[in-house]
Amino acid sequence: TFPLALDVGSGRGYIAQHLTKETVEKLIQVDIAENALKNAVESEIPTVRVVADEEFLPFKEDTFDLVVSSLSLHWVNDLPKAFREIHQVLKPDGVFIGAMFGGDTLYELRCSLQLAELEREGGFSPHVSPFTAVADLGHLLSRAGFNTLTVDTDEIQVNYPGLFEVMEDLQGKYILCMGESNCSWNRKPLLHRETMLAAAAIYQEMYGNSDGSVPATFQIYYMIGWKYHESQAKPAQRGSATVSFGDLAKIEGLLKRGNK
């Protein structure tokens, strides 16, 4: 049971719909998009909504028993700072559970656009937001102060009729929960029609399915990290082991002799 929980980048309150008041007694929802919070879905948990930046959380140190975040942290400008902020507002022995889009997300779209721009315009500009590599995620969480870390990855593949439908979907109704047009301030604003047609052909040729559709891949990182508390289990000191891993190979023989 978590008396007080924080949802960072809550959007319209997607996580709250899957929590119960027996697990979370009170929930604070934080998002930088005021309209998203105003249109948040109601839940059975007593909820307070706060407009704030993930990199500057307006809460005191050691406030929350639980912090959650689902598919919003890839928008953060300074991810290490956001992790430090989350760690700071957690109570000792509090836990952070998060999910974010990872490095291979939309690689089909990115590759197709880059190849088309190189061919038609002699250079390319990124048109999809940058993503963190999974190899860096554990280091970032550890540097922020989290311990007993768990990091896992998953991939979801969505099929579309073609590239134009992929981009329409990303820029349309799903923009708040999974859409990924580029948020970089110095990106190239427009793609020429000929470049777009070339990208659609490349997408189909390189990644197209047998039924004529094209896949769009979303890679998701799941992470769990705890704030240190003296009650937590600690690793034994190096060199204090009394049994060698090499002895594991002998276990089967010892068991057989014991049964006899």
PDB file of N, CA, C and O in Angstrom, residues 76-141:
ATOM      1  N   VAL A  76      11.441  14.666 -22.342  1.00  0.00           N
ATOM      2  CA  VAL A  76      12.184  15.521 -21.420  1.00  0.00           C
ATOM      3  C   VAL A  76      13.481  16.004 -22.065  1.00  0.00           C
ATOM      4  O   VAL A  76      14.191  15.239 -22.713  1.00  0.00           O
ATOM      5  N   ASN A  77      13.798  17.279 -21.871  1.00  0.00           N
ATOM      6  CA  ASN A  77      15.039  17.833 -22.421  1.00  0.00           C
ATOM      7  C   ASN A  77      16.271  17.277 -21.701  1.00  0.00           C
ATOM      8  O   ASN A  77      17.271  16.978 -22.329  1.00  0.00           O
ATOM      9  N   ASP A  78      16.187  17.188 -20.375  1.00  0.00           N
ATOM     10  CA  ASP A  78      17.323  16.765 -19.549  1.00  0.00           C
ATOM     11  C   ASP A  78      16.899  15.547 -18.737  1.00  0.00           C
ATOM     12  O   ASP A  78      16.426  15.674 -17.603  1.00  0.00           O
ATOM     13  N   LEU A  79      17.067  14.356 -19.307  1.00  0.00           N
ATOM     14  CA  LEU A  79      16.618  13.134 -18.647  1.00  0.00           C
ATOM     15  C   LEU A  79      17.358  12.863 -17.336  1.00  0.00           C
ATOM     16  O   LEU A  79      16.719  12.491 -16.341  1.00  0.00           O
ATOM     17  N   PRO A  80      18.695  13.028 -17.265  1.00  0.00           N
ATOM     18  CA  PRO A  80      19.365  12.820 -15.976  1.00  0.00           C
ATOM     19  C   PRO A  80      18.803  13.704 -14.869  1.00  0.00           C
ATOM     20  O   PRO A  80      18.636  13.243 -13.731  1.00  0.00           O
ATOM     21  N   LYS A  81      18.487  14.962 -15.197  1.00  0.00           N
ATOM     22  CA  LYS A  81      17.920  15.861 -14.177  1.00  0.00           C
ATOM     23  C   LYS A  81      16.533  15.400 -13.750  1.00  0.00           C
ATOM     24  O   LYS A  81      16.169  15.457 -12.571  1.00  0.00           O
ATOM     25  N   ALA A  82      15.731  14.924 -14.710  1.00  0.00           N
ATOM     26  CA  ALA A  82      14.397  14.427 -14.373  1.00  0.00           C
ATOM     27  C   ALA A  82      14.478  13.242 -13.427  1.00  0.00           C
ATOM     28  O   ALA A  82      13.707  13.141 -12.464  1.00  0.00           O
ATOM     29  N   PHE A  83      15.434  12.338 -13.676  1.00  0.00           N
ATOM     30  CA  PHE A  83      15.623  11.198 -12.776  1.00  0.00           C
ATOM     31  C   PHE A  83      16.061  11.659 -11.388  1.00  0.00           C
ATOM     32  O   PHE A  83      15.621  11.110 -10.365  1.00  0.00           O
ATOM     33  N   ARG A  84      16.924  12.660 -11.331  1.00  0.00           N
ATOM     34  CA  ARG A  84      17.360  13.181 -10.026  1.00  0.00           C
ATOM     35  C   ARG A  84      16.194  13.807  -9.264  1.00  0.00           C
ATOM     36  O   ARG A  84      16.076  13.662  -8.046  1.00  0.00           O
ATOM     37  N   GLU A  85      15.338  14.518  -9.994  1.00  0.00           N
ATOM     38  CA  GLU A  85      14.162  15.120  -9.365  1.00  0.00           C
ATOM     39  C   GLU A  85      13.235  14.052  -8.797  1.00  0.00           C
ATOM     40  O   GLU A  85      12.720  14.180  -7.684  1.00  0.00           O
ATOM     41  N   ILE A  86      13.021  12.994  -9.564  1.00  0.00           N
ATOM     42  CA  ILE A  86      12.162  11.896  -9.105  1.00  0.00           C
ATOM     43  C   ILE A  86      12.762  11.247  -7.864  1.00  0.00           C
ATOM     44  O   ILE A  86      12.063  10.968  -6.883  1.00  0.00           O
ATOM     45  N   HIS A  87      14.074  11.003  -7.889  1.00  0.00           N
ATOM     46  CA  HIS A  87      14.740  10.392  -6.746  1.00  0.00           C
ATOM     47  C   HIS A  87      14.629  11.281  -5.516  1.00  0.00           C
ATOM     48  O   HIS A  87      14.415  10.797  -4.394  1.00  0.00           O
ATOM     49  N   GLN A  88      14.744  12.572  -5.708  1.00  0.00           N
ATOM     50  CA  GLN A  88      14.720  13.507  -4.576  1.00  0.00           C
ATOM     51  C   GLN A  88      13.362  13.515  -3.880  1.00  0.00           C
ATOM     52  O   GLN A  88      13.293  13.553  -2.641  1.00  0.00           O
ATOM     53  N   VAL A  89      12.270  13.475  -4.642  1.00  0.00           N
ATOM     54  CA  VAL A  89      10.946  13.578  -4.017  1.00  0.00           C
ATOM     55  C   VAL A  89      10.474  12.247  -3.436  1.00  0.00           C
ATOM     56  O   VAL A  89       9.462  12.200  -2.725  1.00  0.00           O
ATOM     57  N   LEU A  90      11.167  11.146  -3.719  1.00  0.00           N
ATOM     58  CA  LEU A  90      10.822   9.853  -3.141  1.00  0.00           C
ATOM     59  C   LEU A  90      11.271   9.779  -1.682  1.00  0.00           C
ATOM     60  O   LEU A  90      12.315  10.302  -1.311  1.00  0.00           O
ATOM     61  N   LYS A  91      10.463   9.093  -0.863  1.00  0.00           N
ATOM     62  CA  LYS A  91      10.888   8.795   0.498  1.00  0.00           C
ATOM     63  C   LYS A  91      11.936   7.680   0.471  1.00  0.00           C
ATOM     64  O   LYS A  91      11.977   6.889  -0.477  1.00  0.00           O
ATOM     65  N   PRO A  92      12.780   7.572   1.492  1.00  0.00           N
ATOM     66  CA  PRO A  92      13.673   6.410   1.586  1.00  0.00           C
ATOM     67  C   PRO A  92      12.865   5.118   1.538  1.00  0.00           C
ATOM     68  O   PRO A  92      11.815   5.009   2.180  1.00  0.00           O
ATOM     69  N   ASP A  93      13.329   4.167   0.773  1.00  0.00           N
ATOM     70  CA  ASP A  93      12.642   2.905   0.502  1.00  0.00           C
ATOM     71  C   ASP A  93      11.425   3.095  -0.409  1.00  0.00           C
ATOM     72  O   ASP A  93      10.626   2.187  -0.586  1.00  0.00           O
ATOM     73  N   GLY A  94      11.287   4.270  -0.997  1.00  0.00           N
ATOM     74  CA  GLY A  94      10.257   4.491  -2.007  1.00  0.00           C
ATOM     75  C   GLY A  94      10.722   3.945  -3.347  1.00  0.00           C
ATOM     76  O   GLY A  94      11.913   3.751  -3.576  1.00  0.00           O
ATOM     77  N   VAL A  95       9.769   3.713  -4.249  1.00  0.00           N
ATOM     78  CA  VAL A  95      10.101   3.059  -5.513  1.00  0.00           C
ATOM     79  C   VAL A  95       9.617   3.887  -6.702  1.00  0.00           C
ATOM     80  O   VAL A  95       8.556   4.508  -6.658  1.00  0.00           O
ATOM     81  N   PHE A  96      10.426   3.891  -7.744  1.00  0.00           N
ATOM     82  CA  PHE A  96      10.068   4.511  -9.019  1.00  0.00           C
ATOM     83  C   PHE A  96       9.828   3.406 -10.033  1.00  0.00           C
ATOM     84  O   PHE A  96      10.681   2.546 -10.246  1.00  0.00           O
ATOM     85  N   ILE A  97       8.658   3.411 -10.666  1.00  0.00           N
ATOM     86  CA  ILE A  97       8.310   2.443 -11.708  1.00  0.00           C
ATOM     87  C   ILE A  97       7.950   3.234 -12.959  1.00  0.00           C
ATOM     88  O   ILE A  97       7.019   4.044 -12.935  1.00  0.00           O
ATOM     89  N   GLY A  98       8.691   3.002 -14.045  1.00  0.00           N
ATOM     90  CA  GLY A  98       8.463   3.809 -15.242  1.00  0.00           C
ATOM     91  C   GLY A  98       8.549   3.009 -16.521  1.00  0.00           C
ATOM     92  O   GLY A  98       9.063   1.890 -16.564  1.00  0.00           O
ATOM     93  N   ALA A  99       8.008   3.593 -17.583  1.00  0.00           N
ATOM     94  CA  ALA A  99       8.120   3.044 -18.931  1.00  0.00           C
ATOM     95  C   ALA A  99       8.339   4.205 -19.885  1.00  0.00           C
ATOM     96  O   ALA A  99       7.721   5.263 -19.735  1.00  0.00           O
ATOM     97  N   MET A 100       9.236   4.021 -20.850  1.00  0.00           N
ATOM     98  CA  MET A 100       9.501   5.075 -21.828  1.00  0.00           C
ATOM     99  C   MET A 100       9.885   4.466 -23.162  1.00  0.00           C
ATOM    100  O   MET A 100      10.349   3.324 -23.231  1.00  0.00           O
ATOM    101  N   PHE A 101       9.664   5.231 -24.235  1.00  0.00           N
ATOM    102  CA  PHE A 101      10.039   4.754 -25.561  1.00  0.00           C
ATOM    103  C   PHE A 101      11.555   4.724 -25.686  1.00  0.00           C
ATOM    104  O   PHE A 101      12.257   5.602 -25.183  1.00  0.00           O
ATOM    105  N   GLY A 102      12.062   3.694 -26.376  1.00  0.00           N
ATOM    106  CA  GLY A 102      13.494   3.482 -26.473  1.00  0.00           C
ATOM    107  C   GLY A 102      14.052   3.654 -27.867  1.00  0.00           C
ATOM    108  O   GLY A 102      13.346   4.003 -28.825  1.00  0.00           O
ATOM    109  N   GLY A 103      15.341   3.357 -28.001  1.00  0.00           N
ATOM    110  CA  GLY A 103      16.146   3.711 -29.155  1.00  0.00           C
ATOM    111  C   GLY A 103      15.696   3.185 -30.503  1.00  0.00           C
ATOM    112  O   GLY A 103      15.942   3.823 -31.528  1.00  0.00           O
ATOM    113  N   ASP A 104      15.061   2.007 -30.556  1.00  0.00           N
ATOM    114  CA  ASP A 104      14.649   1.450 -31.843  1.00  0.00           C
ATOM    115  C   ASP A 104      13.237   1.858 -32.248  1.00  0.00           C
ATOM    116  O   ASP A 104      12.717   1.365 -33.256  1.00  0.00           O
ATOM    117  N   THR A 105      12.616   2.738 -31.486  1.00  0.00           N
ATOM    118  CA  THR A 105      11.258   3.178 -31.817  1.00  0.00           C
ATOM    119  C   THR A 105      11.231   3.883 -33.172  1.00  0.00           C
ATOM    120  O   THR A 105      12.031   4.781 -33.438  1.00  0.00           O
ATOM    121  N   LEU A 106      10.308   3.446 -34.030  1.00  0.00           N
ATOM    122  CA  LEU A 106      10.092   4.048 -35.355  1.00  0.00           C
ATOM    123  C   LEU A 106      11.350   4.032 -36.223  1.00  0.00           C
ATOM    124  O   LEU A 106      11.553   4.930 -37.038  1.00  0.00           O
ATOM    125  N   TYR A 107      12.190   3.002 -36.067  1.00  0.00           N
ATOM    126  CA  TYR A 107      13.418   2.977 -36.870  1.00  0.00           C
ATOM    127  C   TYR A 107      13.107   2.842 -38.360  1.00  0.00           C
ATOM    128  O   TYR A 107      13.853   3.358 -39.212  1.00  0.00           O
ATOM    129  N   GLU A 108      12.005   2.181 -38.708  1.00  0.00           N
ATOM    130  CA  GLU A 108      11.636   2.054 -40.129  1.00  0.00           C
ATOM    131  C   GLU A 108      11.334   3.425 -40.735  1.00  0.00           C
ATOM    132  O   GLU A 108      11.794   3.744 -41.840  1.00  0.00           O
ATOM    133  N   LEU A 109      10.583   4.218 -40.014  1.00  0.00           N
ATOM    134  CA  LEU A 109      10.226   5.551 -40.501  1.00  0.00           C
ATOM    135  C   LEU A 109      11.449   6.453 -40.587  1.00  0.00           C
ATOM    136  O   LEU A 109      11.661   7.151 -41.584  1.00  0.00           O
ATOM    137  N   ARG A 110      12.278   6.418 -39.568  1.00  0.00           N
ATOM    138  CA  ARG A 110      13.464   7.281 -39.552  1.00  0.00           C
ATOM    139  C   ARG A 110      14.411   6.948 -40.703  1.00  0.00           C
ATOM    140  O   ARG A 110      14.914   7.843 -41.386  1.00  0.00           O
ATOM    141  N   CYS A 111      14.652   5.649 -40.916  1.00  0.00           N
ATOM    142  CA  CYS A 111      15.571   5.231 -41.968  1.00  0.00           C
ATOM    143  C   CYS A 111      15.027   5.612 -43.346  1.00  0.00           C
ATOM    144  O   CYS A 111      15.765   6.116 -44.202  1.00  0.00           O
ATOM    145  N   SER A 112      13.742   5.418 -43.559  1.00  0.00           N
ATOM    146  CA  SER A 112      13.140   5.725 -44.858  1.00  0.00           C
ATOM    147  C   SER A 112      13.206   7.218 -45.171  1.00  0.00           C
ATOM    148  O   SER A 112      13.538   7.619 -46.297  1.00  0.00           O
ATOM    149  N   LEU A 113      12.923   8.049 -44.179  1.00  0.00           N
ATOM    150  CA  LEU A 113      12.980   9.496 -44.384  1.00  0.00           C
ATOM    151  C   LEU A 113      14.406   9.963 -44.644  1.00  0.00           C
ATOM    152  O   LEU A 113      14.649  10.816 -45.504  1.00  0.00           O
ATOM    153  N   GLN A 114      15.359   9.401 -43.917  1.00  0.00           N
ATOM    154  CA  GLN A 114      16.752   9.811 -44.098  1.00  0.00           C
ATOM    155  C   GLN A 114      17.272   9.431 -45.486  1.00  0.00           C
ATOM    156  O   GLN A 114      17.916  10.244 -46.160  1.00  0.00           O
ATOM    157  N   LEU A 115      16.985   8.218 -45.919  1.00  0.00           N
ATOM    158  CA  LEU A 115      17.442   7.783 -47.238  1.00  0.00           C
ATOM    159  C   LEU A 115      16.796   8.608 -48.338  1.00  0.00           C
ATOM    160  O   LEU A 115      17.456   8.977 -49.322  1.00  0.00           O
ATOM    161  N   ALA A 116      15.522   8.912 -48.200  1.00  0.00           N
ATOM    162  CA  ALA A 116      14.821   9.703 -49.210  1.00  0.00           C
ATOM    163  C   ALA A 116      15.385  11.122 -49.281  1.00  0.00           C
ATOM    164  O   ALA A 116      15.593  11.671 -50.370  1.00  0.00           O
ATOM    165  N   GLU A 117      15.658  11.719 -48.131  1.00  0.00           N
ATOM    166  CA  GLU A 117      16.213  13.075 -48.126  1.00  0.00           C
ATOM    167  C   GLU A 117      17.629  13.107 -48.696  1.00  0.00           C
ATOM    168  O   GLU A 117      18.000  14.049 -49.406  1.00  0.00           O
ATOM    169  N   LEU A 118      18.422  12.101 -48.369  1.00  0.00           N
ATOM    170  CA  LEU A 118      19.772  12.043 -48.924  1.00  0.00           C
ATOM    171  C   LEU A 118      19.723  11.948 -50.448  1.00  0.00           C
ATOM    172  O   LEU A 118      20.506  12.602 -51.148  1.00  0.00           O
ATOM    173  N   GLU A 119      18.802  11.148 -50.952  1.00  0.00           N
ATOM    174  CA  GLU A 119      18.703  10.955 -52.394  1.00  0.00           C
ATOM    175  C   GLU A 119      18.161  12.193 -53.104  1.00  0.00           C
ATOM    176  O   GLU A 119      18.693  12.619 -54.141  1.00  0.00           O
ATOM    177  N   ARG A 120      17.116  12.803 -52.570  1.00  0.00           N
ATOM    178  CA  ARG A 120      16.431  13.896 -53.263  1.00  0.00           C
ATOM    179  C   ARG A 120      16.966  15.280 -52.914  1.00  0.00           C
ATOM    180  O   ARG A 120      16.848  16.204 -53.704  1.00  0.00           O
ATOM    181  N   GLU A 121      17.544  15.430 -51.706  1.00  0.00           N
ATOM    182  CA  GLU A 121      17.925  16.774 -51.273  1.00  0.00           C
ATOM    183  C   GLU A 121      19.387  16.884 -50.861  1.00  0.00           C
ATOM    184  O   GLU A 121      19.833  17.957 -50.449  1.00  0.00           O
ATOM    185  N   GLY A 122      20.135  15.771 -50.922  1.00  0.00           N
ATOM    186  CA  GLY A 122      21.564  15.824 -50.652  1.00  0.00           C
ATOM    187  C   GLY A 122      21.934  15.923 -49.192  1.00  0.00           C
ATOM    188  O   GLY A 122      23.085  16.206 -48.851  1.00  0.00           O
ATOM    189  N   GLY A 123      21.006  15.701 -48.311  1.00  0.00           N
ATOM    190  CA  GLY A 123      21.265  15.746 -46.871  1.00  0.00           C
ATOM    191  C   GLY A 123      19.976  15.472 -46.142  1.00  0.00           C
ATOM    192  O   GLY A 123      18.906  15.420 -46.751  1.00  0.00           O
ATOM    193  N   PHE A 124      20.064  15.270 -44.808  1.00  0.00           N
ATOM    194  CA  PHE A 124      18.823  14.986 -44.091  1.00  0.00           C
ATOM    195  C   PHE A 124      18.810  15.688 -42.737  1.00  0.00           C
ATOM    196  O   PHE A 124      19.845  16.044 -42.177  1.00  0.00           O
ATOM    197  N   SER A 125      17.586  15.897 -42.249  1.00  0.00           N
ATOM    198  CA  SER A 125      17.351  16.470 -40.936  1.00  0.00           C
ATOM    199  C   SER A 125      16.471  15.503 -40.158  1.00  0.00           C
ATOM    200  O   SER A 125      15.608  14.855 -40.751  1.00  0.00           O
ATOM    201  N   PRO A 126      16.673  15.351 -38.847  1.00  0.00           N
ATOM    202  CA  PRO A 126      15.827  14.411 -38.099  1.00  0.00           C
ATOM    203  C   PRO A 126      14.374  14.882 -38.060  1.00  0.00           C
ATOM    204  O   PRO A 126      14.098  16.058 -37.844  1.00  0.00           O
ATOM    205  N   HIS A 127      13.455  13.966 -38.288  1.00  0.00           N
ATOM    206  CA  HIS A 127      12.028  14.286 -38.253  1.00  0.00           C
ATOM    207  C   HIS A 127      11.299  13.473 -37.200  1.00  0.00           C
ATOM    208  O   HIS A 127      10.076  13.541 -37.102  1.00  0.00           O
ATOM    209  N   VAL A 128      12.050  12.702 -36.416  1.00  0.00           N
ATOM    210  CA  VAL A 128      11.480  11.933 -35.316  1.00  0.00           C
ATOM    211  C   VAL A 128      12.293  12.241 -34.066  1.00  0.00           C
ATOM    212  O   VAL A 128      13.518  12.374 -34.134  1.00  0.00           O
ATOM    213  N   SER A 129      11.628  12.367 -32.929  1.00  0.00           N
ATOM    214  CA  SER A 129      12.322  12.697 -31.685  1.00  0.00           C
ATOM    215  C   SER A 129      13.428  11.696 -31.374  1.00  0.00           C
ATOM    216  O   SER A 129      13.284  10.509 -31.651  1.00  0.00           O
ATOM    217  N   PRO A 130      14.539  12.160 -30.768  1.00  0.00           N
ATOM    218  CA  PRO A 130      15.611  11.241 -30.375  1.00  0.00           C
ATOM    219  C   PRO A 130      15.185  10.385 -29.184  1.00  0.00           C
ATOM    220  O   PRO A 130      14.350  10.788 -28.380  1.00  0.00           O
ATOM    221  N   PHE A 131      15.780   9.203 -29.069  1.00  0.00           N
ATOM    222  CA  PHE A 131      15.438   8.284 -27.985  1.00  0.00           C
ATOM    223  C   PHE A 131      16.699   7.816 -27.280  1.00  0.00           C
ATOM    224  O   PHE A 131      17.785   7.797 -27.860  1.00  0.00           O
ATOM    225  N   THR A 132      16.536   7.397 -26.020  1.00  0.00           N
ATOM    226  CA  THR A 132      17.649   6.912 -25.211  1.00  0.00           C
ATOM    227  C   THR A 132      17.945   5.448 -25.519  1.00  0.00           C
ATOM    228  O   THR A 132      17.026   4.662 -25.742  1.00  0.00           O
ATOM    229  N   ALA A 133      19.216   5.079 -25.519  1.00  0.00           N
ATOM    230  CA  ALA A 133      19.611   3.681 -25.706  1.00  0.00           C
ATOM    231  C   ALA A 133      19.470   2.935 -24.385  1.00  0.00           C
ATOM    232  O   ALA A 133      19.701   3.488 -23.310  1.00  0.00           O
ATOM    233  N   VAL A 134      19.104   1.663 -24.463  1.00  0.00           N
ATOM    234  CA  VAL A 134      18.884   0.873 -23.246  1.00  0.00           C
ATOM    235  C   VAL A 134      20.176   0.726 -22.448  1.00  0.00           C
ATOM    236  O   VAL A 134      20.143   0.628 -21.212  1.00  0.00           O
ATOM    237  N   ALA A 135      21.321   0.724 -23.139  1.00  0.00           N
ATOM    238  CA  ALA A 135      22.598   0.596 -22.428  1.00  0.00           C
ATOM    239  C   ALA A 135      22.855   1.786 -21.508  1.00  0.00           C
ATOM    240  O   ALA A 135      23.597   1.671 -20.518  1.00  0.00           O
ATOM    241  N   ASP A 136      22.274   2.939 -21.822  1.00  0.00           N
ATOM    242  CA  ASP A 136      22.486   4.143 -21.019  1.00  0.00           C
ATOM    243  C   ASP A 136      21.505   4.258 -19.855  1.00  0.00           C
ATOM    244  O   ASP A 136      21.761   4.981 -18.887  1.00  0.00           O
ATOM    245  N   LEU A 137      20.362   3.588 -19.955  1.00  0.00           N
ATOM    246  CA  LEU A 137      19.291   3.805 -18.992  1.00  0.00           C
ATOM    247  C   LEU A 137      19.688   3.403 -17.578  1.00  0.00           C
ATOM    248  O   LEU A 137      19.465   4.148 -16.616  1.00  0.00           O
ATOM    249  N   GLY A 138      20.295   2.222 -17.440  1.00  0.00           N
ATOM    250  CA  GLY A 138      20.716   1.774 -16.116  1.00  0.00           C
ATOM    251  C   GLY A 138      21.733   2.713 -15.489  1.00  0.00           C
ATOM    252  O   GLY A 138      21.672   2.999 -14.286  1.00  0.00           O
ATOM    253  N   HIS A 139      22.678   3.215 -16.310  1.00  0.00           N
ATOM    254  CA  HIS A 139      23.685   4.148 -15.804  1.00  0.00           C
ATOM    255  C   HIS A 139      23.036   5.444 -15.330  1.00  0.00           C
ATOM    256  O   HIS A 139      23.404   6.001 -14.290  1.00  0.00           O
ATOM    257  N   LEU A 140      22.047   5.946 -16.089  1.00  0.00           N
ATOM    258  CA  LEU A 140      21.374   7.192 -15.716  1.00  0.00           C
ATOM    259  C   LEU A 140      20.621   7.034 -14.398  1.00  0.00           C
ATOM    260  O   LEU A 140      20.655   7.924 -13.538  1.00  0.00           O
ATOM    261  N   LEU A 141      19.938   5.921 -14.238  1.00  0.00           N
ATOM    262  CA  LEU A 141      19.201   5.679 -12.996  1.00  0.00           C
ATOM    263  C   LEU A 141      20.155   5.531 -11.809  1.00  0.00           C
ATOM    264  O   LEU A 141      19.900   6.055 -10.725  1.00  0.00           O
TER     265      LEU A 141
END
